[in-house]
Amino acid sequence: MDRDNLAKYLAQALDITRFRDYCPNGLQVEGRAQIASILTGVTANAALIEAAVDAKADAILVHHGYFWRGEDPRVVAIKHKRLKLLLTHDINLFAYHLPLDMHPEFGNNVQLARRLGLLPDGRFGEDGLGWLGVLQDASVKNIADLARVVEKNLGRAPLVIGDPLQPVGRIGWCTGAAQNLLGDAIAAGATAYISGEVSEPTVHLARESGVAYLACGHHATERFGVQALGTHLADHFGIAHRFVDIANPV
């Protein structure tokens, strides 16, 4: 697969120009021109790059890449180490942030919904980044039950803010660091909200609004979109694909 053709395909498939993002989406580091194998992961950390080197992968595809708005632009220290690894081994780095969160087929939100048994029926927040819906499993009655569903499917117990015996009702969700969308979820009619991270003001807003908040882990909620996209590329183009999960407790 030609690298530039792959970049064009992903740009179109993920509609990357639609979003006002915090980082560049697409090919962030140029490597070899022909791609026969891709390694996917959540974040382009050194451990993932080293796994790609060991696997002799032609490209890495991640959700969290580089060159974030406001970061130090100098190529020093950890950034130097990461970029040197990629450039020395001629490995391409593709990264897709909000476009991967939002995609209706490969996105983190829809993939999380499928694993938790959530049926989407609405959106909220800027660009419709937050999703709204209901649980398909009628046996899940309250927030404690919902927390058990999360733990079973994500492999970690969520931090729950709210009454465990509160009925589930309508659920809002957005993967990653989307605690700032809790107010939008409340306005949209959610009675519970699922995201990855939690901050100090989030706790008070959840308690005072009566909308339960489940912090399920930034990494834990964003493992599935990049896997789905990598599998699609493998099926569509005949590219070898492997997902590497670099454990992260956050």
Coordinates of C-alpha atoms in Angstrom, one line a residue:
M1 CA 0.0 0.0 0.0
D2 CA 1.4 3.4 -1.0
R3 CA 1.8 5.6 2.1
D4 CA 0.3 8.7 0.5
N5 CA -2.7 6.8 -0.8
L6 CA -3.3 5.4 2.6
A7 CA -3.1 8.9 4.1
K8 CA -5.6 10.2 1.6
Y9 CA -8.0 7.3 2.2
L10 CA -7.9 7.8 6.0
A11 CA -8.4 11.6 5.6
Q12 CA -11.5 11.0 3.6
A13 CA -12.8 8.1 5.6
L14 CA -12.4 10.0 8.9
D15 CA -13.4 13.4 7.5
I16 CA -10.5 15.0 9.3
T17 CA -11.1 18.6 8.0
R18 CA -14.5 18.7 9.8
F19 CA -12.9 19.1 13.3
R20 CA -11.3 21.9 15.1
D21 CA -8.8 19.7 16.9
Y22 CA -5.9 20.1 19.3
C23 CA -3.3 18.4 17.1
P24 CA -2.7 17.6 13.4
N25 CA -4.7 14.6 12.2
G26 CA -3.1 12.3 9.6
L27 CA 0.5 11.5 8.8
Q28 CA 2.6 13.1 11.5
V29 CA 5.9 11.5 10.9
E30 CA 6.9 10.3 7.4
G31 CA 8.6 6.9 7.0
R32 CA 9.0 4.4 4.1
A33 CA 6.8 4.9 1.0
Q34 CA 5.3 1.4 0.9
I35 CA 3.3 0.0 3.8
A36 CA 2.6 -3.7 4.2
S37 CA 2.2 -3.9 8.0
I38 CA 0.6 -1.6 10.6
L39 CA 0.9 -1.7 14.3
T40 CA -1.9 0.1 16.2
G41 CA -2.1 1.4 19.8
V42 CA -3.7 4.1 21.9
T43 CA -0.7 6.4 22.3
A44 CA 2.6 6.8 20.4
N45 CA 4.8 6.3 23.4
A46 CA 8.3 4.9 23.3
A47 CA 7.1 1.4 24.3
L48 CA 4.8 1.2 21.3
I49 CA 7.5 2.5 18.9
E50 CA 9.9 -0.1 20.2
A51 CA 7.2 -2.8 19.7
A52 CA 6.9 -1.6 16.1
V53 CA 10.6 -1.7 15.6
D54 CA 10.7 -5.3 16.9
A55 CA 7.8 -6.3 14.6
K56 CA 9.4 -4.5 11.7
A57 CA 6.2 -2.7 11.1
D58 CA 6.0 -0.1 8.3
A59 CA 3.6 2.2 10.1
I60 CA 2.1 3.0 13.5
L61 CA -1.5 4.2 13.8
V62 CA -2.6 5.7 17.1
H63 CA -5.3 7.9 18.7
H64 CA -2.8 10.0 20.6
G65 CA 0.0 11.2 18.5
Y66 CA 2.3 14.3 18.7
F67 CA 2.4 18.1 18.2
W68 CA -0.4 19.1 20.6
R69 CA -1.5 22.7 20.8
G70 CA 0.5 24.6 23.3
E71 CA 3.2 22.0 23.8
D72 CA 6.9 22.8 23.8
P73 CA 7.8 22.7 20.0
R74 CA 11.5 21.8 20.7
V75 CA 12.7 18.3 19.7
V76 CA 14.5 17.5 23.0
A77 CA 14.4 14.9 25.7
I78 CA 11.5 12.4 25.4
K79 CA 10.2 13.9 22.1
H80 CA 13.7 13.6 20.6
K81 CA 13.9 9.9 21.7
R82 CA 10.5 9.1 20.2
L83 CA 11.1 10.9 16.9
K84 CA 14.7 9.5 16.6
L85 CA 13.3 5.9 16.9
L86 CA 10.7 6.5 14.2
L87 CA 13.1 8.3 11.8
T88 CA 16.0 5.8 12.4
H89 CA 13.7 2.9 11.5
D90 CA 11.8 4.7 8.8
I91 CA 8.4 4.1 10.4
N92 CA 5.4 6.1 9.5
L93 CA 3.2 7.6 12.3
F94 CA -0.5 8.2 11.6
A95 CA -2.6 9.8 14.4
Y96 CA -6.3 10.6 14.5
H97 CA -7.8 12.3 17.6
L98 CA -11.3 13.7 17.4
P99 CA -12.1 12.2 14.0
L100 CA -11.5 8.8 15.5
D101 CA -13.6 9.6 18.6
M102 CA -16.5 10.5 16.4
H103 CA -16.5 8.1 13.5
P104 CA -19.9 6.2 13.3
E105 CA -18.2 2.8 12.5
F106 CA -14.6 2.9 13.8
G107 CA -15.0 5.6 16.5
N108 CA -14.2 5.2 20.2
N109 CA -17.7 6.3 21.2
V110 CA -19.5 3.8 19.0
Q111 CA -17.0 1.0 19.8
L112 CA -17.4 1.6 23.5
A113 CA -21.2 1.6 23.1
R114 CA -21.1 -1.8 21.4
R115 CA -19.0 -3.3 24.2
L116 CA -21.3 -1.9 26.9
G117 CA -24.6 -2.7 25.1
L118 CA -25.5 1.0 24.7
L119 CA -28.0 1.9 21.9
P120 CA -27.2 5.5 20.7
D121 CA -30.2 7.8 19.8
G122 CA -28.8 11.3 20.2
R123 CA -25.8 13.6 20.4
F124 CA -24.8 16.6 22.5
G125 CA -21.8 19.0 22.9
E126 CA -19.7 20.8 20.3
D127 CA -19.7 18.9 17.0
G128 CA -22.0 16.3 18.6
L129 CA -19.0 14.9 20.4
G130 CA -21.1 13.4 23.2
W131 CA -23.4 10.5 22.6
L132 CA -26.7 9.7 24.3
G133 CA -28.7 6.6 24.5
V134 CA -30.0 3.7 26.6
L135 CA -28.9 0.3 27.6
Q136 CA -30.1 -2.7 25.6
D137 CA -30.0 -5.0 28.6
A138 CA -33.1 -4.5 30.7
S139 CA -31.6 -6.4 33.6
V140 CA -29.2 -3.5 34.3
K141 CA -31.4 -1.6 36.7
N142 CA -29.2 0.8 38.6
I143 CA -25.8 2.5 38.6
A144 CA -24.2 -0.3 40.5
D145 CA -25.3 -2.7 37.8
L146 CA -23.9 -0.4 35.2
A147 CA -20.6 -0.2 37.0
R148 CA -20.4 -4.0 36.9
V149 CA -21.1 -4.0 33.2
V150 CA -18.2 -1.5 32.7
E151 CA -15.8 -3.5 34.9
K152 CA -16.6 -6.8 33.0
N153 CA -16.1 -5.2 29.6
L154 CA -13.2 -2.9 30.2
G155 CA -11.3 -5.0 32.8
R156 CA -11.3 -2.3 35.5
A157 CA -13.8 -1.0 38.0
P158 CA -14.9 2.6 37.3
L159 CA -14.9 5.4 39.9
V160 CA -18.6 6.1 40.5
I161 CA -19.8 9.5 41.7
G162 CA -23.5 9.2 42.7
D163 CA -26.0 6.9 44.3
P164 CA -25.3 3.2 43.3
L165 CA -29.0 2.4 43.7
Q166 CA -30.1 5.2 41.4
P167 CA -32.0 4.0 38.3
V168 CA -29.8 4.1 35.1
G169 CA -32.3 5.9 32.8
R170 CA -30.7 7.7 29.9
I171 CA -26.9 7.5 29.5
G172 CA -24.5 10.0 28.0
W173 CA -21.0 9.0 27.1
C174 CA -17.8 10.3 25.6
T175 CA -14.4 8.5 25.8
G176 CA -11.2 9.9 27.1
A177 CA -10.9 13.3 28.9
A178 CA -14.5 14.4 28.3
Q179 CA -15.5 15.3 31.9
N180 CA -16.1 18.8 30.7
L181 CA -19.1 17.6 28.7
L182 CA -21.0 16.5 31.8
G183 CA -22.9 19.8 31.8
D184 CA -23.9 19.3 28.2
A185 CA -25.0 15.7 29.0
I186 CA -27.2 17.0 31.8
A187 CA -28.8 19.5 29.5
A188 CA -29.4 16.8 27.0
G189 CA -31.4 14.8 29.5
A190 CA -28.8 12.2 30.7
T191 CA -29.3 10.7 34.1
A192 CA -25.8 9.0 34.0
Y193 CA -22.6 9.9 32.2
I194 CA -19.7 7.7 31.3
S195 CA -16.2 9.1 30.4
G196 CA -12.6 8.3 30.9
E197 CA -11.3 10.9 33.4
V198 CA -12.7 12.9 36.3
S199 CA -11.7 16.3 37.7
E200 CA -12.4 18.0 41.0
P201 CA -15.3 20.2 39.7
T202 CA -16.9 17.1 38.0
V203 CA -17.6 15.5 41.4
H204 CA -19.6 18.5 42.6
L205 CA -21.5 18.9 39.4
A206 CA -22.5 15.2 39.4
R207 CA -23.5 15.3 43.1
E208 CA -25.5 18.5 42.9
S209 CA -27.2 17.6 39.6
G210 CA -28.1 14.1 40.6
V211 CA -26.5 12.7 37.4
A212 CA -24.2 9.8 38.2
Y213 CA -20.7 10.0 36.8
L214 CA -18.6 7.0 35.9
A215 CA -14.9 7.6 35.3
C216 CA -13.8 4.5 33.5
G217 CA -10.2 5.4 32.5
H218 CA -8.9 7.4 29.6
H219 CA -6.9 4.6 28.1
A220 CA -9.5 1.9 29.0
T221 CA -12.3 3.7 27.1
E222 CA -10.1 4.5 24.0
R223 CA -8.6 1.1 23.1
F224 CA -11.3 0.0 20.7
G225 CA -11.5 2.6 18.0
V226 CA -8.0 2.2 16.7
Q227 CA -8.3 -1.5 16.8
A228 CA -11.5 -1.4 14.7
L229 CA -9.8 1.0 12.2
G230 CA -6.7 -1.2 12.0
T231 CA -8.8 -4.3 11.3
H232 CA -10.7 -2.4 8.6
L233 CA -7.5 -1.4 6.9
A234 CA -6.2 -5.0 7.1
D235 CA -9.4 -6.3 5.5
H236 CA -9.8 -3.6 2.9
F237 CA -6.2 -3.4 1.7
G238 CA -4.6 -6.7 2.7
I239 CA -2.3 -5.0 5.2
A240 CA -1.0 -7.0 8.1
H241 CA -2.3 -5.5 11.4
R242 CA -1.6 -6.0 15.1
F243 CA -2.9 -4.1 18.1
V244 CA -0.5 -3.6 21.0
D245 CA -2.0 -2.6 24.3
I246 CA 0.5 -0.7 26.4
A247 CA -1.1 -0.8 29.8
N248 CA -2.0 2.5 31.5
P249 CA -3.9 2.8 34.8
V250 CA -5.2 6.3 34.0

